[in-house]
PDB file of C-alpha atoms in Angstrom:
ATOM      1  CA  MET A 766       0.000   0.000   0.000  1.00 44.00           C
ATOM      2  CA  GLU A 767       3.037   2.286  -0.191  1.00 43.00           C
ATOM      3  CA  GLY A 768       2.606   5.365  -2.317  1.00 45.00           C
ATOM      4  CA  GLN A 769      -1.171   5.260  -1.977  1.00 43.00           C
ATOM      5  CA  GLU A 770      -2.854   8.388  -0.680  1.00 43.00           C
ATOM      6  CA  GLY A 771      -4.939   7.636   2.375  1.00 44.00           C
ATOM      7  CA  VAL A 772      -5.607   5.042   5.013  1.00 40.00           C
ATOM      8  CA  THR A 773      -7.496   1.777   4.574  1.00 39.00           C
ATOM      9  CA  PRO A 774      -9.938   1.099   7.404  1.00 42.00           C
ATOM     10  CA  PRO A 775     -10.292  -2.476   8.676  1.00 43.00           C
ATOM     11  CA  GLY A 776     -13.276  -4.527   7.562  1.00 42.00           C
ATOM     12  CA  PRO A 777     -14.749  -6.434   4.640  1.00 42.00           C
ATOM     13  CA  SER A 778     -15.457  -3.357   2.519  1.00 41.00           C
ATOM     14  CA  ALA A 779     -12.058  -1.782   3.072  1.00 39.00           C
ATOM     15  CA  GLN A 780     -11.617   1.167   0.732  1.00 43.00           C
ATOM     16  CA  PRO A 781      -8.824   3.750   0.892  1.00 42.00           C
ATOM     17  CA  VAL A 782      -9.922   6.929   2.642  1.00 38.00           C
ATOM     18  CA  PRO A 783      -8.299  10.227   1.626  1.00 42.00           C
ATOM     19  CA  LYS A 784      -5.947  11.684   4.232  1.00 40.00           C
ATOM     20  CA  ASP A 785      -8.187  14.726   4.647  1.00 43.00           C
ATOM     21  CA  GLN A 786     -11.072  12.557   5.907  1.00 41.00           C
ATOM     22  CA  ALA A 787     -11.076  11.008   9.359  1.00 39.00           C
ATOM     23  CA  VAL A 788     -11.360   7.287   9.943  1.00 37.00           C
ATOM     24  CA  LEU A 789     -13.528   6.275  12.903  1.00 34.00           C
ATOM     25  CA  GLY A 790     -11.557   6.849  16.083  1.00 36.00           C
ATOM     26  CA  GLU A 791      -8.287   7.788  14.370  1.00 36.00           C
ATOM     27  CA  VAL A 792      -6.299  10.962  14.570  1.00 36.00           C
ATOM     28  CA  LEU A 793      -5.239  12.323  11.195  1.00 35.00           C
ATOM     29  CA  ASP A 794      -1.896  13.675  10.083  1.00 36.00           C
ATOM     30  CA  GLN A 795      -0.208  13.167  13.441  1.00 38.00           C
ATOM     31  CA  GLY A 796       2.844  15.349  13.619  1.00 38.00           C
ATOM     32  CA  THR A 797       2.254  17.047  10.280  1.00 37.00           C
ATOM     33  CA  SER A 798      -0.943  19.001  10.800  1.00 43.00           C
ATOM     34  CA  PRO A 799      -1.780  21.585  13.446  1.00 44.00           C
ATOM     35  CA  ASP A 800      -5.295  20.143  13.598  1.00 49.00           C
ATOM     36  CA  ARG A 801      -6.610  16.873  14.974  1.00 48.00           C
ATOM     37  CA  LEU A 802     -10.060  15.724  14.020  1.00 48.00           C
ATOM     38  CA  VAL A 803     -11.685  12.774  15.706  1.00 47.00           C
ATOM     39  CA  GLU A 804     -14.528  11.397  13.614  1.00 49.00           C
ATOM     40  CA  ASP A 805     -17.874  10.353  15.126  1.00 51.00           C
ATOM     41  CA  PRO A 806     -17.264  10.383  18.885  1.00 47.00           C
ATOM     42  CA  PRO A 807     -18.912   7.457  20.703  1.00 46.00           C
ATOM     43  CA  ALA A 808     -22.265   8.060  22.424  1.00 53.00           C
ATOM     44  CA  LYS A 809     -20.756   7.670  25.920  1.00 58.00           C
ATOM     45  CA  VAL A 810     -17.618   9.782  26.028  1.00 57.00           C
ATOM     46  CA  ASP A 811     -15.237  10.179  28.918  1.00 67.00           C
ATOM     47  CA  PRO A 812     -15.533  13.865  29.924  1.00 69.00           C
ATOM     48  CA  LYS A 813     -11.766  14.295  29.566  1.00 76.00           C
ATOM     49  CA  THR A 814     -11.616  12.842  26.036  1.00 83.00           C
ATOM     50  CA  VAL A 815     -10.631  15.403  23.413  1.00 86.00           C
ATOM     51  CA  LEU A 816     -13.365  15.451  20.756  1.00 89.00           C
ATOM     52  CA  TYR A 817     -11.918  18.263  18.670  1.00 91.00           C
ATOM     53  CA  GLU A 818      -8.608  20.091  18.756  1.00 91.00           C
ATOM     54  CA  GLU A 819      -7.244  22.747  16.458  1.00 90.00           C
ATOM     55  CA  ARG A 820      -4.197  25.001  16.577  1.00 91.00           C
ATOM     56  CA  LEU A 821      -4.588  28.408  14.962  1.00 89.00           C
ATOM     57  CA  SER A 822      -1.034  29.317  14.090  1.00 86.00           C
ATOM     58  CA  ALA A 823       0.390  31.941  11.770  1.00 84.00           C
ATOM     59  CA  ALA A 824       0.064  31.424   8.023  1.00 83.00           C
ATOM     60  CA  TRP A 825       3.203  30.726   5.995  1.00 85.00           C
ATOM     61  CA  TRP A 826       3.208  34.208   4.502  1.00 87.00           C
ATOM     62  CA  MET A 827       3.322  35.801   7.973  1.00 86.00           C
ATOM     63  CA  TRP A 828       6.743  34.197   8.415  1.00 90.00           C
ATOM     64  CA  LEU A 829       7.963  36.593   5.748  1.00 92.00           C
ATOM     65  CA  LEU A 830       7.621  39.245   8.481  1.00 89.00           C
ATOM     66  CA  VAL A 831      10.377  37.464  10.396  1.00 92.00           C
ATOM     67  CA  LEU A 832      12.689  37.724   7.404  1.00 93.00           C
ATOM     68  CA  PHE A 833      11.695  41.351   6.787  1.00 93.00           C
ATOM     69  CA  ALA A 834      12.244  42.343  10.442  1.00 92.00           C
ATOM     70  CA  GLY A 835      15.688  40.720  10.431  1.00 93.00           C
ATOM     71  CA  LEU A 836      16.648  42.499   7.216  1.00 94.00           C
ATOM     72  CA  VAL A 837      15.495  45.855   8.612  1.00 93.00           C
ATOM     73  CA  GLY A 838      17.700  45.331  11.674  1.00 91.00           C
ATOM     74  CA  LEU A 839      20.651  44.390   9.480  1.00 93.00           C
ATOM     75  CA  ILE A 840      20.217  47.267   7.011  1.00 93.00           C
ATOM     76  CA  ALA A 841      19.703  49.854   9.751  1.00 93.00           C
ATOM     77  CA  LEU A 842      23.005  49.109  11.479  1.00 90.00           C
ATOM     78  CA  ALA A 843      25.158  47.690   8.660  1.00 89.00           C
ATOM     79  CA  PRO A 844      26.569  51.140   7.727  1.00 91.00           C
ATOM     80  CA  ILE A 845      27.900  51.494  11.274  1.00 91.00           C
ATOM     81  CA  ASN A 846      29.205  47.939  11.709  1.00 92.00           C
ATOM     82  CA  MET A 847      28.264  44.856   9.681  1.00 93.00           C
ATOM     83  CA  TRP A 848      28.630  42.461  12.647  1.00 94.00           C
ATOM     84  CA  VAL A 849      26.475  44.618  14.908  1.00 93.00           C
ATOM     85  CA  GLY A 850      23.892  44.887  12.119  1.00 92.00           C
ATOM     86  CA  ALA A 851      23.871  41.108  11.655  1.00 94.00           C
ATOM     87  CA  ALA A 852      23.534  40.538  15.408  1.00 94.00           C
ATOM     88  CA  VAL A 853      20.696  43.048  15.748  1.00 93.00           C
ATOM     89  CA  GLY A 854      18.998  41.586  12.667  1.00 93.00           C
ATOM     90  CA  ALA A 855      19.192  38.092  14.176  1.00 95.00           C
ATOM     91  CA  VAL A 856      17.803  39.295  17.515  1.00 95.00           C
ATOM     92  CA  VAL A 857      14.948  41.191  15.827  1.00 94.00           C
ATOM     93  CA  ALA A 858      14.129  38.190  13.604  1.00 94.00           C
ATOM     94  CA  GLY A 859      14.223  35.891  16.631  1.00 95.00           C
ATOM     95  CA  GLY A 860      11.953  38.193  18.612  1.00 94.00           C
ATOM     96  CA  THR A 861       9.496  38.389  15.731  1.00 92.00           C
ATOM     97  CA  ALA A 862       9.499  34.580  15.411  1.00 93.00           C
ATOM     98  CA  VAL A 863       8.827  34.191  19.137  1.00 94.00           C
ATOM     99  CA  ALA A 864       5.947  36.683  18.874  1.00 91.00           C
ATOM    100  CA  LEU A 865       4.403  34.747  15.968  1.00 89.00           C
ATOM    101  CA  ILE A 866       4.671  31.451  17.826  1.00 90.00           C
ATOM    102  CA  ALA A 867       3.280  32.966  21.032  1.00 89.00           C
ATOM    103  CA  SER A 868       0.320  34.436  19.153  1.00 86.00           C
ATOM    104  CA  SER A 869      -0.916  31.012  18.055  1.00 88.00           C
ATOM    105  CA  THR A 870      -3.988  29.898  19.917  1.00 90.00           C
ATOM    106  CA  GLY A 871      -5.913  26.678  20.289  1.00 91.00           C
ATOM    107  CA  ILE A 872      -9.436  25.324  20.302  1.00 93.00           C
ATOM    108  CA  VAL A 873     -10.093  22.229  22.419  1.00 94.00           C
ATOM    109  CA  ILE A 874     -13.474  20.563  22.899  1.00 93.00           C
ATOM    110  CA  THR A 875     -13.824  17.776  25.455  1.00 91.00           C
ATOM    111  CA  GLY A 876     -16.866  16.055  26.889  1.00 88.00           C
ATOM    112  CA  GLU A 877     -16.996  18.565  29.726  1.00 89.00           C
ATOM    113  CA  SER A 878     -15.504  21.819  28.446  1.00 92.00           C
ATOM    114  CA  LEU A 879     -14.786  24.129  25.540  1.00 94.00           C
ATOM    115  CA  GLN A 880     -11.557  26.100  25.450  1.00 93.00           C
ATOM    116  CA  VAL A 881     -10.891  28.801  22.873  1.00 93.00           C
ATOM    117  CA  GLY A 882      -7.600  30.585  23.402  1.00 90.00           C
ATOM    118  CA  ARG A 883      -7.376  31.416  27.103  1.00 90.00           C
ATOM    119  CA  ALA A 884     -11.147  31.296  27.648  1.00 91.00           C
ATOM    120  CA  ARG A 885     -12.704  28.107  29.001  1.00 94.00           C
ATOM    121  CA  ILE A 886     -16.341  27.234  29.717  1.00 93.00           C
ATOM    122  CA  GLU A 887     -18.209  24.121  30.788  1.00 93.00           C
ATOM    123  CA  ARG A 888     -20.118  22.423  27.970  1.00 92.00           C
ATOM    124  CA  ARG A 889     -23.397  22.700  29.906  1.00 92.00           C
ATOM    125  CA  PHE A 890     -23.274  26.470  29.281  1.00 94.00           C
ATOM    126  CA  VAL A 891     -22.672  26.102  25.543  1.00 93.00           C
ATOM    127  CA  GLY A 892     -25.758  26.734  23.426  1.00 93.00           C
ATOM    128  CA  GLU A 893     -26.285  26.667  19.688  1.00 94.00           C
ATOM    129  CA  ALA A 894     -23.248  26.898  17.413  1.00 93.00           C
ATOM    130  CA  GLU A 895     -23.319  28.298  13.867  1.00 94.00           C
ATOM    131  CA  ALA A 896     -20.687  28.134  11.128  1.00 94.00           C
ATOM    132  CA  PHE A 897     -20.015  31.063   8.774  1.00 94.00           C
ATOM    133  CA  ARG A 898     -17.979  31.277   5.572  1.00 93.00           C
ATOM    134  CA  GLY A 899     -17.422  33.878   2.862  1.00 89.00           C
ATOM    135  CA  SER A 900     -19.414  37.120   2.993  1.00 89.00           C
ATOM    136  CA  ALA A 901     -21.332  35.915   6.057  1.00 91.00           C
ATOM    137  CA  VAL A 902     -18.056  36.133   8.015  1.00 89.00           C
ATOM    138  CA  GLN A 903     -17.795  39.861   7.273  1.00 89.00           C
ATOM    139  CA  ARG A 904     -21.385  40.334   8.438  1.00 91.00           C
ATOM    140  CA  VAL A 905     -20.976  38.527  11.794  1.00 89.00           C
ATOM    141  CA  ARG A 906     -17.558  40.107  12.433  1.00 89.00           C
ATOM    142  CA  GLY A 907     -18.854  43.551  11.468  1.00 89.00           C
ATOM    143  CA  PRO A 908     -22.386  44.970  11.636  1.00 89.00           C
ATOM    144  CA  GLU A 909     -23.895  42.071  13.620  1.00 89.00           C
ATOM    145  CA  LEU A 910     -21.054  41.870  16.169  1.00 90.00           C
ATOM    146  CA  ASP A 911     -22.013  42.340  19.819  1.00 91.00           C
ATOM    147  CA  ALA A 912     -19.264  44.245  21.663  1.00 91.00           C
ATOM    148  CA  ARG A 913     -19.706  41.951  24.691  1.00 93.00           C
ATOM    149  CA  ALA A 914     -18.792  38.841  22.672  1.00 93.00           C
ATOM    150  CA  TYR A 915     -15.557  36.944  23.246  1.00 94.00           C
ATOM    151  CA  MET A 916     -13.564  37.122  20.001  1.00 92.00           C
ATOM    152  CA  ASN A 917     -10.714  34.927  18.805  1.00 91.00           C
ATOM    153  CA  PHE A 918      -9.831  35.932  15.234  1.00 87.00           C
ATOM    154  CA  ARG A 919      -6.873  35.029  13.041  1.00 85.00           C
ATOM    155  CA  VAL A 920      -6.113  36.977   9.871  1.00 80.00           C
ATOM    156  CA  SER A 921      -5.060  33.848   8.008  1.00 79.00           C
ATOM    157  CA  VAL A 922      -8.170  31.801   8.912  1.00 85.00           C
ATOM    158  CA  GLY A 923     -11.354  32.940   7.162  1.00 86.00           C
ATOM    159  CA  PRO A 924     -14.263  30.832   8.495  1.00 93.00           C
ATOM    160  CA  VAL A 925     -15.721  31.507  11.937  1.00 93.00           C
ATOM    161  CA  VAL A 926     -18.041  29.772  14.391  1.00 95.00           C
ATOM    162  CA  ARG A 927     -20.436  31.638  16.674  1.00 95.00           C
ATOM    163  CA  ILE A 928     -21.135  29.770  19.921  1.00 95.00           C
ATOM    164  CA  GLN A 929     -24.032  30.944  22.096  1.00 95.00           C
ATOM    165  CA  ILE A 930     -23.289  31.104  25.843  1.00 94.00           C
ATOM    166  CA  THR A 931     -26.229  30.137  28.090  1.00 94.00           C
ATOM    167  CA  ASP A 932     -24.652  30.837  31.492  1.00 92.00           C
ATOM    168  CA  PRO A 933     -27.093  33.247  33.220  1.00 92.00           C
ATOM    169  CA  VAL A 934     -24.319  34.973  35.206  1.00 93.00           C
ATOM    170  CA  ASP A 935     -21.995  35.444  32.223  1.00 91.00           C
ATOM    171  CA  PRO A 936     -22.602  38.750  30.387  1.00 93.00           C
ATOM    172  CA  THR A 937     -20.929  37.341  27.252  1.00 93.00           C
ATOM    173  CA  PRO A 938     -23.717  36.513  24.769  1.00 95.00           C
ATOM    174  CA  TYR A 939     -21.534  34.361  22.508  1.00 95.00           C
ATOM    175  CA  TRP A 940     -18.025  33.435  21.461  1.00 95.00           C
ATOM    176  CA  LEU A 941     -16.872  34.099  17.909  1.00 94.00           C
ATOM    177  CA  THR A 942     -13.756  32.232  16.827  1.00 93.00           C
ATOM    178  CA  SER A 943     -11.838  31.591  13.648  1.00 92.00           C
ATOM    179  CA  THR A 944     -11.534  27.927  12.676  1.00 92.00           C
ATOM    180  CA  ARG A 945     -10.367  25.981   9.636  1.00 92.00           C
ATOM    181  CA  HIS A 946     -13.118  23.373  10.123  1.00 93.00           C
ATOM    182  CA  PRO A 947     -16.306  25.261  11.083  1.00 93.00           C
ATOM    183  CA  GLU A 948     -18.813  22.562  10.120  1.00 94.00           C
ATOM    184  CA  ARG A 949     -16.924  19.863  12.027  1.00 94.00           C
ATOM    185  CA  MET A 950     -16.623  22.090  15.091  1.00 93.00           C
ATOM    186  CA  VAL A 951     -20.376  22.825  15.027  1.00 94.00           C
ATOM    187  CA  GLU A 952     -21.078  19.097  14.640  1.00 93.00           C
ATOM    188  CA  VAL A 953     -18.984  18.228  17.706  1.00 92.00           C
ATOM    189  CA  LEU A 954     -20.532  21.027  19.789  1.00 92.00           C
ATOM    190  CA  SER A 955     -24.060  20.041  18.748  1.00 90.00           C
ATOM    191  CA  ALA A 956     -23.479  16.378  19.599  1.00 85.00           C
ATOM    192  CA  GLY A 957     -22.812  17.100  23.252  1.00 66.00           C
TER     193      GLY A 957
END
């Protein structure tokens, strides 16, 4: 089966499954993808089991900022001393890289909680979830946005999910977060 794209599930009707589709109970692209999707969680799930996990990291083109920042540091000080310019350029590039890595955020859904970035809430306070793509994203991030909402946006990730919060003591009406897999996230949230 070498060279074949996908994974073959066990069973009598074993057919290759593309790598971008989950196989029941398997984690896809381990070590190569920032996202882990677990397909069709069982009816009785351990509350600590991760049902959905996604890492929202910087897009490849944002890493060009690291190169640009390093070059600016080099060019600014090269006329004075080339070695000092190179050292400052390396430090600036390193600092920019650390900032990009630190700005990545995660989404984790378990049987008992939802965590988006630094915010965490129990699943019992999670209401309806809706997925938005295309022009609908501009609408929910713009004119329809409630200023009290918790927002977790990434420039490089277009789709968003709006998650209603039903906690009576929480003034936050909903969470709005970027995600690469909005329909799957809504499916997992709706199942629990």
